Amino acid sequence: MPEYHVAPLENLVDKFESLPGIGHKSAQRAAYHLLNLSDEEAFSFAEAISEAKKKIRYCKVCCNLTDDELCPVCKDDSRDRSIICVVEDSRDVFALERTNEFNITYHVLHGAISPLSGVGPDQLRIKELLARVNSDEVKEVIMATNPTVEGEATAMYVSRLLKPLGIKVTRLAYGIPVGGDLEYADEITLSRAIEGRREL
Amino acid sequence: MPEYHVAPLENLVDKFESLPGIGHKSAQRAAYHLLNLSDEEAFSFAEAISEAKKKIRYCKVCCNLTDDELCPVCKDDSRDRSIICVVEDSRDVFALERTNEFNITYHVLHGAISPLSGVGPDQLRIKELLARVNSDEVKEVIMATNPTVEGEATAMYVSRLLKPLGIKVTRLAYGIPVGGDLEYADEITLSRAIEGRREL
């Protein structure tokens, strides 16, 4: 709309629209909502962005996001350092931690090998993983990358690097999700679930 | 998760989650996306919020959002000032301007009368509308509030204030939306569409 142009407002809407999963209407709603907040609340939103951007960095050990030298998991002495769970993204660590069942450590690759998007092994935190495996007393590496083409390729690539070092490399089980419905499961998942069947 | 706590990150996620229409997952995605941006891009996002909040104010005449004394519509000399279209929200002005058909002026009430949410006529920009009607040569006021209980109540309330001043007060037509499907139209809309039928 060239006739109706309020630059700071449009700029703000554009910013929100640049976020993943937020379309034009949601971006507008967010921007108007911010303008309706008190000055203090709106500025604290802006401050939260700068603050997070300034303070958050990668954990020295596992490359997870943290505001300290080490992330809370790597700081935790009770963790079993002989098992490293390798994930693509920091959010995956949060998801796995929510299970509250495994007292293991993690390694965040920050992506997956994807030639189409121009992401090769060098852009991932694989060197850091190898260094860790060489120095710590690691017995097992669980490849918990996503069950996608890229995640699989990454899991295969990393496992080929680790196996010669005498490390046990495992992969998450495939199967039907708990609470799901067989009727709606896709064929590949179903055949993987049958392949991976276990005795009761 | 008390064990895994990165304060600046959680604070940022909370901020995004406080926006309308954004749930926890979307807020997480947005926060991680911001952390993956360059410093410059992330800070410019924060800056866009502060900037909009500092610069955007209400137009002196129509109470629409603007970064100047007057909004672009009120600044525009070619507009027909004898017709005021009254809307609840600035976004409604944008929607109406997109029709590109009406060369009229607007008045933004910034809400609708809603006793349940504690919004009475005094919280809306009705006084400003009355002042405008009294001073300008206004012939018609189009009530373009939403077709909801609150929007209707507001339209009725404002029209009762304006009619004694000899102003023609009109309301948007109800009917079936263009491109819609009769089968899926609700009964109230359909009966309003028949009531408001026009000769071909």
mmCIF file of C-alpha atoms in Angstrom:
data_model
loop_
_atom_site.group_PDB
_atom_site.id
_atom_site.type_symbol
_atom_site.label_atom_id
_atom_site.label_comp_id
_atom_site.label_asym_id
_atom_site.label_seq_id
_atom_site.Cartn_x
_atom_site.Cartn_y
_atom_site.Cartn_z
ATOM 1 C CA MET A 1 0.000 0.000 0.000
ATOM 2 C CA PRO A 2 2.073 2.961 -1.140
ATOM 3 C CA GLU A 3 -0.566 5.423 0.046
ATOM 4 C CA TYR A 4 -0.681 4.235 3.593
ATOM 5 C CA HIS A 5 2.816 3.960 4.889
ATOM 6 C CA VAL A 6 3.965 4.151 8.508
ATOM 7 C CA ALA A 7 7.634 3.170 8.332
ATOM 8 C CA PRO A 8 8.431 2.109 11.924
ATOM 9 C CA LEU A 9 5.290 -0.004 12.055
ATOM 10 C CA GLU A 10 5.947 -1.703 8.730
ATOM 11 C CA ASN A 11 9.538 -2.314 9.699
ATOM 12 C CA LEU A 12 8.399 -4.044 12.891
ATOM 13 C CA VAL A 13 5.843 -6.161 11.017
ATOM 14 C CA ASP A 14 8.555 -7.155 8.510
ATOM 15 C CA LYS A 15 10.829 -8.239 11.338
ATOM 16 C CA PHE A 16 8.206 -10.497 12.840
ATOM 17 C CA GLU A 17 7.336 -11.841 9.404
ATOM 18 C CA SER A 18 10.981 -12.850 8.916
ATOM 19 C CA LEU A 19 10.645 -15.332 11.798
ATOM 20 C CA PRO A 20 9.975 -18.960 10.920
ATOM 21 C CA GLY A 21 6.317 -20.019 11.073
ATOM 22 C CA ILE A 22 4.957 -16.487 11.361
ATOM 23 C CA GLY A 23 2.933 -15.154 8.442
ATOM 24 C CA HIS A 24 1.871 -11.615 7.626
ATOM 25 C CA LYS A 25 -1.306 -11.602 9.721
ATOM 26 C CA SER A 26 0.395 -13.035 12.809
ATOM 27 C CA ALA A 27 3.256 -10.570 12.367
ATOM 28 C CA GLN A 28 0.736 -7.706 12.254
ATOM 29 C CA ARG A 29 -1.017 -8.985 15.363
ATOM 30 C CA ALA A 30 2.297 -9.267 17.193
ATOM 31 C CA ALA A 31 3.381 -5.767 16.170
ATOM 32 C CA TYR A 32 0.089 -4.158 17.208
ATOM 33 C CA HIS A 33 0.159 -6.085 20.442
ATOM 34 C CA LEU A 34 3.618 -4.689 21.205
ATOM 35 C CA LEU A 35 2.456 -1.148 20.461
ATOM 36 C CA ASN A 36 -0.403 -1.620 22.910
ATOM 37 C CA LEU A 37 1.952 -2.675 25.699
ATOM 38 C CA SER A 38 3.344 -0.191 28.193
ATOM 39 C CA ASP A 39 6.667 1.395 27.234
ATOM 40 C CA GLU A 40 8.368 -0.636 29.917
ATOM 41 C CA GLU A 41 7.026 -3.962 28.664
ATOM 42 C CA ALA A 42 7.826 -3.196 25.029
ATOM 43 C CA PHE A 43 11.369 -2.099 25.814
ATOM 44 C CA SER A 44 11.911 -5.189 27.947
ATOM 45 C CA PHE A 45 10.958 -7.271 24.909
ATOM 46 C CA ALA A 46 13.609 -5.501 22.849
ATOM 47 C CA GLU A 47 16.032 -5.895 25.731
ATOM 48 C CA ALA A 48 15.358 -9.644 25.967
ATOM 49 C CA ILE A 49 16.465 -10.034 22.349
ATOM 50 C CA SER A 50 19.705 -8.063 22.747
ATOM 51 C CA GLU A 51 20.380 -9.730 26.082
ATOM 52 C CA ALA A 52 19.931 -13.266 24.765
ATOM 53 C CA LYS A 53 21.988 -12.481 21.676
ATOM 54 C CA LYS A 54 24.812 -11.061 23.794
ATOM 55 C CA LYS A 55 24.851 -13.704 26.534
ATOM 56 C CA ILE A 56 24.021 -16.970 24.816
ATOM 57 C CA ARG A 57 26.985 -18.900 23.437
ATOM 58 C CA TYR A 58 28.013 -22.485 22.786
ATOM 59 C CA CYS A 59 29.007 -24.760 25.660
ATOM 60 C CA LYS A 60 32.771 -25.409 25.481
ATOM 61 C CA VAL A 61 32.201 -29.160 25.721
ATOM 62 C CA CYS A 62 28.960 -30.113 23.998
ATOM 63 C CA CYS A 63 28.240 -27.008 21.857
ATOM 64 C CA ASN A 64 24.769 -26.653 23.357
ATOM 65 C CA LEU A 65 23.440 -23.136 23.984
ATOM 66 C CA THR A 66 24.303 -21.697 27.389
ATOM 67 C CA ASP A 67 24.951 -18.396 29.120
ATOM 68 C CA ASP A 68 28.029 -19.769 30.891
ATOM 69 C CA GLU A 69 31.293 -21.545 29.990
ATOM 70 C CA LEU A 70 29.587 -24.901 30.350
ATOM 71 C CA CYS A 71 25.952 -25.822 29.850
ATOM 72 C CA PRO A 72 23.952 -27.110 32.842
ATOM 73 C CA VAL A 73 24.299 -30.715 31.649
ATOM 74 C CA CYS A 74 28.082 -30.580 31.275
ATOM 75 C CA LYS A 75 28.370 -28.818 34.644
ATOM 76 C CA ASP A 76 26.378 -31.597 36.315
ATOM 77 C CA ASP A 77 28.834 -34.032 37.956
ATOM 78 C CA SER A 78 26.236 -36.783 38.293
ATOM 79 C CA ARG A 79 25.966 -37.233 34.519
ATOM 80 C CA ASP A 80 27.303 -40.376 32.895
ATOM 81 C CA ARG A 81 30.029 -39.026 30.606
ATOM 82 C CA SER A 82 30.591 -42.369 28.934
ATOM 83 C CA ILE A 83 27.433 -41.975 26.847
ATOM 84 C CA ILE A 84 27.062 -39.055 24.440
ATOM 85 C CA CYS A 85 23.768 -38.457 22.701
ATOM 86 C CA VAL A 86 24.374 -36.580 19.419
ATOM 87 C CA VAL A 87 21.557 -34.272 18.253
ATOM 88 C CA GLU A 88 21.094 -31.771 15.441
ATOM 89 C CA ASP A 89 19.736 -28.900 17.461
ATOM 90 C CA SER A 90 19.656 -27.473 20.995
ATOM 91 C CA ARG A 91 15.883 -27.899 21.045
ATOM 92 C CA ASP A 92 16.411 -31.641 20.727
ATOM 93 C CA VAL A 93 18.381 -31.573 23.995
ATOM 94 C CA PHE A 94 15.427 -29.906 25.711
ATOM 95 C CA ALA A 95 13.090 -32.529 24.241
ATOM 96 C CA LEU A 96 15.286 -35.412 25.419
ATOM 97 C CA GLU A 97 15.772 -33.853 28.855
ATOM 98 C CA ARG A 98 12.004 -33.694 29.224
ATOM 99 C CA THR A 99 11.891 -37.502 29.272
ATOM 100 C CA ASN A 100 13.752 -37.228 32.610
ATOM 101 C CA GLU A 101 14.981 -40.772 32.164
ATOM 102 C CA PHE A 102 18.522 -40.634 30.912
ATOM 103 C CA ASN A 103 21.414 -39.310 32.891
ATOM 104 C CA ILE A 104 23.650 -38.907 29.850
ATOM 105 C CA THR A 105 25.533 -36.083 28.148
ATOM 106 C CA TYR A 106 24.829 -34.532 24.759
ATOM 107 C CA HIS A 107 26.571 -33.147 21.741
ATOM 108 C CA VAL A 108 24.867 -30.596 19.505
ATOM 109 C CA LEU A 109 25.933 -30.639 15.845
ATOM 110 C CA HIS A 110 23.978 -27.464 14.957
ATOM 111 C CA GLY A 111 22.547 -28.872 11.754
ATOM 112 C CA ALA A 112 22.703 -31.934 9.546
ATOM 113 C CA ILE A 113 24.653 -32.730 6.391
ATOM 114 C CA SER A 114 22.585 -31.422 3.493
ATOM 115 C CA PRO A 115 24.325 -30.966 0.147
ATOM 116 C CA LEU A 116 21.192 -29.295 -1.255
ATOM 117 C CA SER A 117 21.370 -26.524 1.350
ATOM 118 C CA GLY A 118 25.150 -26.389 1.049
ATOM 119 C CA VAL A 119 25.758 -27.764 4.544
ATOM 120 C CA GLY A 120 28.748 -30.083 4.614
ATOM 121 C CA PRO A 121 30.381 -31.909 7.545
ATOM 122 C CA ASP A 122 32.753 -28.981 8.097
ATOM 123 C CA GLN A 123 29.900 -26.654 9.058
ATOM 124 C CA LEU A 124 28.777 -29.044 11.802
ATOM 125 C CA ARG A 125 30.348 -29.481 15.221
ATOM 126 C CA ILE A 126 31.806 -32.893 14.321
ATOM 127 C CA LYS A 127 35.439 -31.995 15.042
ATOM 128 C CA GLU A 128 34.449 -31.074 18.595
ATOM 129 C CA LEU A 129 32.703 -34.437 18.993
ATOM 130 C CA LEU A 130 35.765 -36.347 17.794
ATOM 131 C CA ALA A 131 38.026 -34.400 20.139
ATOM 132 C CA ARG A 132 35.689 -35.244 23.002
ATOM 133 C CA VAL A 133 35.551 -38.922 22.116
ATOM 134 C CA ASN A 134 39.346 -39.055 21.979
ATOM 135 C CA SER A 135 39.897 -37.368 25.321
ATOM 136 C CA ASP A 136 36.980 -38.550 27.498
ATOM 137 C CA GLU A 137 36.256 -42.132 28.413
ATOM 138 C CA VAL A 138 33.365 -42.446 25.992
ATOM 139 C CA LYS A 139 31.886 -45.916 25.524
ATOM 140 C CA GLU A 140 28.795 -45.229 23.470
ATOM 141 C CA VAL A 141 27.573 -42.531 21.094
ATOM 142 C CA ILE A 142 23.814 -42.474 20.448
ATOM 143 C CA MET A 143 23.014 -40.847 17.107
ATOM 144 C CA ALA A 144 19.780 -38.983 17.807
ATOM 145 C CA THR A 145 19.633 -36.932 14.605
ATOM 146 C CA ASN A 146 16.234 -36.526 12.979
ATOM 147 C CA PRO A 147 14.683 -39.428 11.039
ATOM 148 C CA THR A 148 15.032 -37.510 7.771
ATOM 149 C CA VAL A 149 17.319 -38.008 4.789
ATOM 150 C CA GLU A 150 19.705 -35.385 6.165
ATOM 151 C CA GLY A 151 19.597 -36.790 9.686
ATOM 152 C CA GLU A 152 20.269 -40.304 8.413
ATOM 153 C CA ALA A 153 23.177 -39.184 6.259
ATOM 154 C CA THR A 154 24.664 -37.344 9.228
ATOM 155 C CA ALA A 155 24.243 -40.366 11.491
ATOM 156 C CA MET A 156 25.948 -42.590 8.913
ATOM 157 C CA TYR A 157 28.778 -40.118 8.358
ATOM 158 C CA VAL A 158 29.518 -39.654 12.058
ATOM 159 C CA SER A 159 29.278 -43.375 12.798
ATOM 160 C CA ARG A 160 31.878 -44.100 10.093
ATOM 161 C CA LEU A 161 34.256 -41.679 11.778
ATOM 162 C CA LEU A 162 33.668 -43.111 15.257
ATOM 163 C CA LYS A 163 33.669 -46.862 14.640
ATOM 164 C CA PRO A 164 37.407 -47.067 13.794
ATOM 165 C CA LEU A 165 38.042 -45.533 17.229
ATOM 166 C CA GLY A 166 36.416 -48.561 18.842
ATOM 167 C CA ILE A 167 33.329 -46.661 20.017
ATOM 168 C CA LYS A 168 29.899 -48.294 20.086
ATOM 169 C CA VAL A 169 27.604 -46.197 17.898
ATOM 170 C CA THR A 170 23.839 -46.656 18.191
ATOM 171 C CA ARG A 171 20.818 -45.087 16.517
ATOM 172 C CA LEU A 172 17.392 -44.214 17.962
ATOM 173 C CA ALA A 173 14.759 -46.909 17.376
ATOM 174 C CA TYR A 174 12.251 -46.439 14.591
ATOM 175 C CA GLY A 175 8.675 -47.472 15.163
ATOM 176 C CA ILE A 176 5.161 -46.313 15.756
ATOM 177 C CA PRO A 177 4.832 -43.308 18.092
ATOM 178 C CA VAL A 178 3.213 -44.058 21.458
ATOM 179 C CA GLY A 179 -0.445 -43.024 21.433
ATOM 180 C CA GLY A 180 -0.460 -43.030 17.622
ATOM 181 C CA ASP A 181 -2.874 -44.882 15.401
ATOM 182 C CA LEU A 182 -1.666 -47.756 13.215
ATOM 183 C CA GLU A 183 -4.204 -46.793 10.591
ATOM 184 C CA TYR A 184 -2.512 -43.455 10.030
ATOM 185 C CA ALA A 185 1.093 -44.621 10.263
ATOM 186 C CA ASP A 186 2.968 -44.449 6.943
ATOM 187 C CA GLU A 187 4.258 -47.646 5.330
ATOM 188 C CA ILE A 188 7.928 -46.974 5.947
ATOM 189 C CA THR A 189 7.375 -46.392 9.652
ATOM 190 C CA LEU A 190 5.247 -49.528 9.882
ATOM 191 C CA SER A 191 7.782 -51.723 8.115
ATOM 192 C CA ARG A 192 10.531 -50.308 10.367
ATOM 193 C CA ALA A 193 8.340 -51.053 13.389
ATOM 194 C CA ILE A 194 7.942 -54.656 12.276
ATOM 195 C CA GLU A 195 11.649 -55.002 11.490
ATOM 196 C CA GLY A 196 12.500 -53.680 14.947
ATOM 197 C CA ARG A 197 9.925 -55.808 16.798
ATOM 198 C CA ARG A 198 10.863 -57.040 20.276
ATOM 199 C CA GLU A 199 9.856 -60.098 22.235
ATOM 200 C CA LEU A 200 7.282 -59.498 24.963
ATOM 201 C CA MET B 1 12.713 -28.108 33.496
ATOM 202 C CA PRO B 2 14.490 -26.953 36.637
ATOM 203 C CA GLU B 3 17.652 -28.854 35.753
ATOM 204 C CA TYR B 4 18.159 -27.295 32.380
ATOM 205 C CA HIS B 5 17.873 -23.579 32.762
ATOM 206 C CA VAL B 6 19.397 -20.914 30.510
ATOM 207 C CA ALA B 7 17.842 -17.691 31.768
ATOM 208 C CA PRO B 8 18.310 -15.277 28.829
ATOM 209 C CA LEU B 9 17.005 -17.894 26.417
ATOM 210 C CA GLU B 10 13.968 -18.735 28.511
ATOM 211 C CA ASN B 11 13.231 -15.072 29.011
ATOM 212 C CA LEU B 12 13.252 -14.546 25.239
ATOM 213 C CA VAL B 13 10.990 -17.541 24.646
ATOM 214 C CA ASP B 14 8.588 -16.235 27.314
ATOM 215 C CA LYS B 15 8.454 -12.861 25.589
ATOM 216 C CA PHE B 16 7.523 -14.392 22.264
ATOM 217 C CA GLU B 17 5.014 -16.657 23.945
ATOM 218 C CA SER B 18 3.282 -13.605 25.436
ATOM 219 C CA LEU B 19 2.369 -12.447 21.920
ATOM 220 C CA PRO B 20 -1.129 -13.252 20.664
ATOM 221 C CA GLY B 21 -1.398 -16.368 18.499
ATOM 222 C CA ILE B 22 2.091 -17.639 19.300
ATOM 223 C CA GLY B 23 2.379 -20.842 21.313
ATOM 224 C CA HIS B 24 5.348 -22.339 23.112
ATOM 225 C CA LYS B 25 6.780 -24.200 20.110
ATOM 226 C CA SER B 26 6.540 -21.209 17.793
ATOM 227 C CA ALA B 27 8.087 -19.006 20.483
ATOM 228 C CA GLN B 28 10.989 -21.450 20.791
ATOM 229 C CA ARG B 29 11.479 -21.522 17.036
ATOM 230 C CA ALA B 30 11.463 -17.731 16.890
ATOM 231 C CA ALA B 31 13.961 -17.428 19.753
ATOM 232 C CA TYR B 32 16.362 -19.970 18.263
ATOM 233 C CA HIS B 33 16.030 -18.335 14.879
ATOM 234 C CA LEU B 34 17.021 -14.996 16.398
ATOM 235 C CA LEU B 35 20.039 -16.542 18.096
ATOM 236 C CA ASN B 36 21.146 -17.942 14.744
ATOM 237 C CA LEU B 37 20.999 -14.523 13.089
ATOM 238 C CA SER B 38 24.047 -12.293 12.875
ATOM 239 C CA ASP B 39 24.521 -9.851 15.765
ATOM 240 C CA GLU B 40 23.569 -7.016 13.472
ATOM 241 C CA GLU B 41 20.299 -8.596 12.378
ATOM 242 C CA ALA B 42 19.301 -9.579 15.903
ATOM 243 C CA PHE B 43 20.017 -6.132 17.303
ATOM 244 C CA SER B 44 18.101 -4.511 14.464
ATOM 245 C CA PHE B 45 15.093 -6.635 15.489
ATOM 246 C CA ALA B 46 15.358 -5.319 19.037
ATOM 247 C CA GLU B 47 15.841 -1.831 17.649
ATOM 248 C CA ALA B 48 12.718 -2.127 15.472
ATOM 249 C CA ILE B 49 10.637 -2.766 18.591
ATOM 250 C CA SER B 50 12.025 0.193 20.556
ATOM 251 C CA GLU B 51 11.865 2.407 17.490
ATOM 252 C CA ALA B 52 8.229 1.593 16.712
ATOM 253 C CA LYS B 53 7.269 1.982 20.353
ATOM 254 C CA LYS B 54 8.974 5.389 20.561
ATOM 255 C CA LYS B 55 7.791 6.801 17.250
ATOM 256 C CA ILE B 56 4.296 5.465 16.733
ATOM 257 C CA ARG B 57 1.499 7.568 18.203
ATOM 258 C CA TYR B 58 -2.128 8.383 17.501
ATOM 259 C CA CYS B 59 -3.071 10.692 14.648
ATOM 260 C CA LYS B 60 -4.350 13.994 16.089
ATOM 261 C CA VAL B 61 -7.482 13.808 13.962
ATOM 262 C CA CYS B 62 -8.519 10.181 13.455
ATOM 263 C CA CYS B 63 -6.582 8.396 16.254
ATOM 264 C CA ASN B 64 -5.038 5.990 13.763
ATOM 265 C CA LEU B 65 -1.435 4.907 14.317
ATOM 266 C CA THR B 66 1.159 7.127 12.687
ATOM 267 C CA ASP B 67 4.735 8.325 13.125
ATOM 268 C CA ASP B 68 3.773 11.924 12.434
ATOM 269 C CA GLU B 69 1.265 14.522 13.716
ATOM 270 C CA LEU B 70 -1.274 13.355 11.176
ATOM 271 C CA CYS B 71 -1.696 9.942 9.577
ATOM 272 C CA PRO B 72 -1.232 9.607 5.800
ATOM 273 C CA VAL B 73 -5.006 9.572 5.230
ATOM 274 C CA CYS B 74 -5.662 12.745 7.210
ATOM 275 C CA LYS B 75 -2.700 14.429 5.504
ATOM 276 C CA ASP B 76 -4.121 13.584 2.079
ATOM 277 C CA ASP B 77 -5.982 16.647 0.731
ATOM 278 C CA SER B 78 -7.865 14.649 -1.901
ATOM 279 C CA ARG B 79 -9.825 12.712 0.728
ATOM 280 C CA ASP B 80 -13.527 13.326 1.137
ATOM 281 C CA ARG B 81 -13.741 14.638 4.703
ATOM 282 C CA SER B 82 -17.552 14.577 4.717
ATOM 283 C CA ILE B 83 -17.571 10.790 5.173
ATOM 284 C CA ILE B 84 -15.968 9.199 8.244
ATOM 285 C CA CYS B 85 -15.638 5.445 8.456
ATOM 286 C CA VAL B 86 -15.482 4.379 12.125
ATOM 287 C CA VAL B 87 -13.470 1.216 12.873
ATOM 288 C CA GLU B 88 -12.383 -0.611 16.007
ATOM 289 C CA ASP B 89 -8.744 -1.033 15.158
ATOM 290 C CA SER B 90 -5.931 0.403 13.028
ATOM 291 C CA ARG B 91 -5.679 -2.880 11.187
ATOM 292 C CA ASP B 92 -9.225 -2.352 9.948
ATOM 293 C CA VAL B 93 -8.090 0.874 8.265
ATOM 294 C CA PHE B 94 -5.392 -1.059 6.429
ATOM 295 C CA ALA B 95 -7.970 -3.667 5.370
ATOM 296 C CA LEU B 96 -10.380 -1.009 4.074
ATOM 297 C CA GLU B 97 -7.595 0.902 2.320
ATOM 298 C CA ARG B 98 -6.682 -2.282 0.493
ATOM 299 C CA THR B 99 -10.027 -2.136 -1.333
ATOM 300 C CA ASN B 100 -8.636 0.999 -3.036
ATOM 301 C CA GLU B 101 -12.191 2.086 -3.752
ATOM 302 C CA PHE B 102 -13.186 4.666 -1.190
ATOM 303 C CA ASN B 103 -11.616 8.043 -0.895
ATOM 304 C CA ILE B 104 -12.930 8.627 2.618
ATOM 305 C CA THR B 105 -11.476 9.373 6.046
ATOM 306 C CA TYR B 106 -11.431 7.118 9.088
ATOM 307 C CA HIS B 107 -11.790 7.201 12.831
ATOM 308 C CA VAL B 108 -10.208 4.519 15.002
ATOM 309 C CA LEU B 109 -11.999 3.807 18.291
ATOM 310 C CA HIS B 110 -9.241 1.485 19.589
ATOM 311 C CA GLY B 111 -11.641 -1.159 20.834
ATOM 312 C CA ALA B 112 -15.317 -1.898 21.224
ATOM 313 C CA ILE B 113 -17.696 -1.559 24.146
ATOM 314 C CA SER B 114 -17.439 -4.779 26.113
ATOM 315 C CA PRO B 115 -18.770 -4.783 29.672
ATOM 316 C CA LEU B 116 -17.384 -8.318 30.181
ATOM 317 C CA SER B 117 -13.835 -7.131 29.513
ATOM 318 C CA GLY B 118 -14.460 -3.912 31.444
ATOM 319 C CA VAL B 119 -14.286 -1.695 28.354
ATOM 320 C CA GLY B 120 -16.806 1.135 28.529
ATOM 321 C CA PRO B 121 -17.440 4.012 26.100
ATOM 322 C CA ASP B 122 -14.987 6.203 28.032
ATOM 323 C CA GLN B 123 -12.050 3.996 27.114
ATOM 324 C CA LEU B 124 -12.793 4.384 23.400
ATOM 325 C CA ARG B 125 -11.974 7.388 21.211
ATOM 326 C CA ILE B 126 -15.615 8.444 20.974
ATOM 327 C CA LYS B 127 -15.114 11.964 22.372
ATOM 328 C CA GLU B 128 -12.593 12.645 19.597
ATOM 329 C CA LEU B 129 -15.128 11.460 17.013
ATOM 330 C CA LEU B 130 -17.846 13.751 18.396
ATOM 331 C CA ALA B 131 -15.465 16.714 18.413
ATOM 332 C CA ARG B 132 -14.598 15.986 14.802
ATOM 333 C CA VAL B 133 -18.217 15.668 13.744
ATOM 334 C CA ASN B 134 -19.015 18.969 15.433
ATOM 335 C CA SER B 135 -16.169 20.896 13.835
ATOM 336 C CA ASP B 136 -15.808 19.389 10.342
ATOM 337 C CA GLU B 137 -18.445 19.331 7.674
ATOM 338 C CA VAL B 138 -19.325 15.702 8.184
ATOM 339 C CA LYS B 139 -22.343 14.354 6.328
ATOM 340 C CA GLU B 140 -22.118 10.652 6.911
ATOM 341 C CA VAL B 141 -20.571 8.323 9.465
ATOM 342 C CA ILE B 142 -20.174 4.686 8.380
ATOM 343 C CA MET B 143 -20.035 2.357 11.376
ATOM 344 C CA ALA B 144 -17.540 -0.305 10.298
ATOM 345 C CA THR B 145 -17.091 -1.993 13.663
ATOM 346 C CA ASN B 146 -16.860 -5.797 13.667
ATOM 347 C CA PRO B 147 -20.032 -7.895 13.178
ATOM 348 C CA THR B 148 -19.781 -9.176 16.764
ATOM 349 C CA VAL B 149 -21.893 -8.484 19.834
ATOM 350 C CA GLU B 150 -19.363 -5.879 20.999
ATOM 351 C CA GLY B 151 -19.063 -4.296 17.560
ATOM 352 C CA GLU B 152 -22.841 -4.083 17.225
ATOM 353 C CA ALA B 153 -23.241 -2.546 20.670
ATOM 354 C CA THR B 154 -20.585 0.034 19.847
ATOM 355 C CA ALA B 155 -22.228 0.864 16.513
ATOM 356 C CA MET B 156 -25.601 1.332 18.240
ATOM 357 C CA TYR B 157 -24.099 3.451 21.017
ATOM 358 C CA VAL B 158 -22.220 5.763 18.663
ATOM 359 C CA SER B 159 -25.154 6.104 16.282
ATOM 360 C CA ARG B 160 -27.393 7.215 19.164
ATOM 361 C CA LEU B 161 -24.906 9.957 19.990
ATOM 362 C CA LEU B 162 -24.582 11.098 16.378
ATOM 363 C CA LYS B 163 -28.180 11.039 15.159
ATOM 364 C CA PRO B 164 -29.326 13.993 17.321
ATOM 365 C CA LEU B 165 -26.576 16.023 15.599
ATOM 366 C CA GLY B 166 -28.316 15.478 12.260
ATOM 367 C CA ILE B 167 -25.630 13.182 10.893
ATOM 368 C CA LYS B 168 -26.479 10.268 8.617
ATOM 369 C CA VAL B 169 -25.208 7.111 10.288
ATOM 370 C CA THR B 170 -24.861 3.929 8.235
ATOM 371 C CA ARG B 171 -23.677 0.401 8.937
ATOM 372 C CA LEU B 172 -21.734 -2.058 6.767
ATOM 373 C CA ALA B 173 -23.949 -4.513 4.852
ATOM 374 C CA TYR B 174 -24.321 -8.045 6.157
ATOM 375 C CA GLY B 175 -24.394 -10.920 3.714
ATOM 376 C CA ILE B 176 -22.530 -13.823 2.251
ATOM 377 C CA PRO B 177 -18.820 -13.206 1.652
ATOM 378 C CA VAL B 178 -17.776 -13.071 -1.995
ATOM 379 C CA GLY B 179 -16.250 -16.382 -3.069
ATOM 380 C CA GLY B 180 -17.879 -18.131 -0.117
ATOM 381 C CA ASP B 181 -20.078 -21.174 -0.256
ATOM 382 C CA LEU B 182 -23.797 -20.948 0.637
ATOM 383 C CA GLU B 183 -23.653 -24.463 2.047
ATOM 384 C CA TYR B 184 -21.194 -23.399 4.731
ATOM 385 C CA ALA B 185 -22.740 -20.029 5.573
ATOM 386 C CA ASP B 186 -24.320 -19.889 9.035
ATOM 387 C CA GLU B 187 -28.052 -19.312 9.392
ATOM 388 C CA ILE B 188 -27.810 -15.796 10.777
ATOM 389 C CA THR B 189 -25.608 -14.637 7.924
ATOM 390 C CA LEU B 190 -27.936 -16.237 5.395
ATOM 391 C CA SER B 191 -31.069 -14.671 6.837
ATOM 392 C CA ARG B 192 -29.312 -11.275 6.917
ATOM 393 C CA ALA B 193 -28.290 -11.813 3.287
ATOM 394 C CA ILE B 194 -31.913 -12.461 2.310
ATOM 395 C CA GLU B 195 -33.181 -9.506 4.367
ATOM 396 C CA GLY B 196 -30.655 -7.245 2.633
ATOM 397 C CA ARG B 197 -31.321 -8.569 -0.880
ATOM 398 C CA ARG B 198 -31.069 -6.137 -3.750
ATOM 399 C CA GLU B 199 -32.778 -5.972 -7.093
ATOM 400 C CA LEU B 200 -30.668 -7.042 -10.077
#
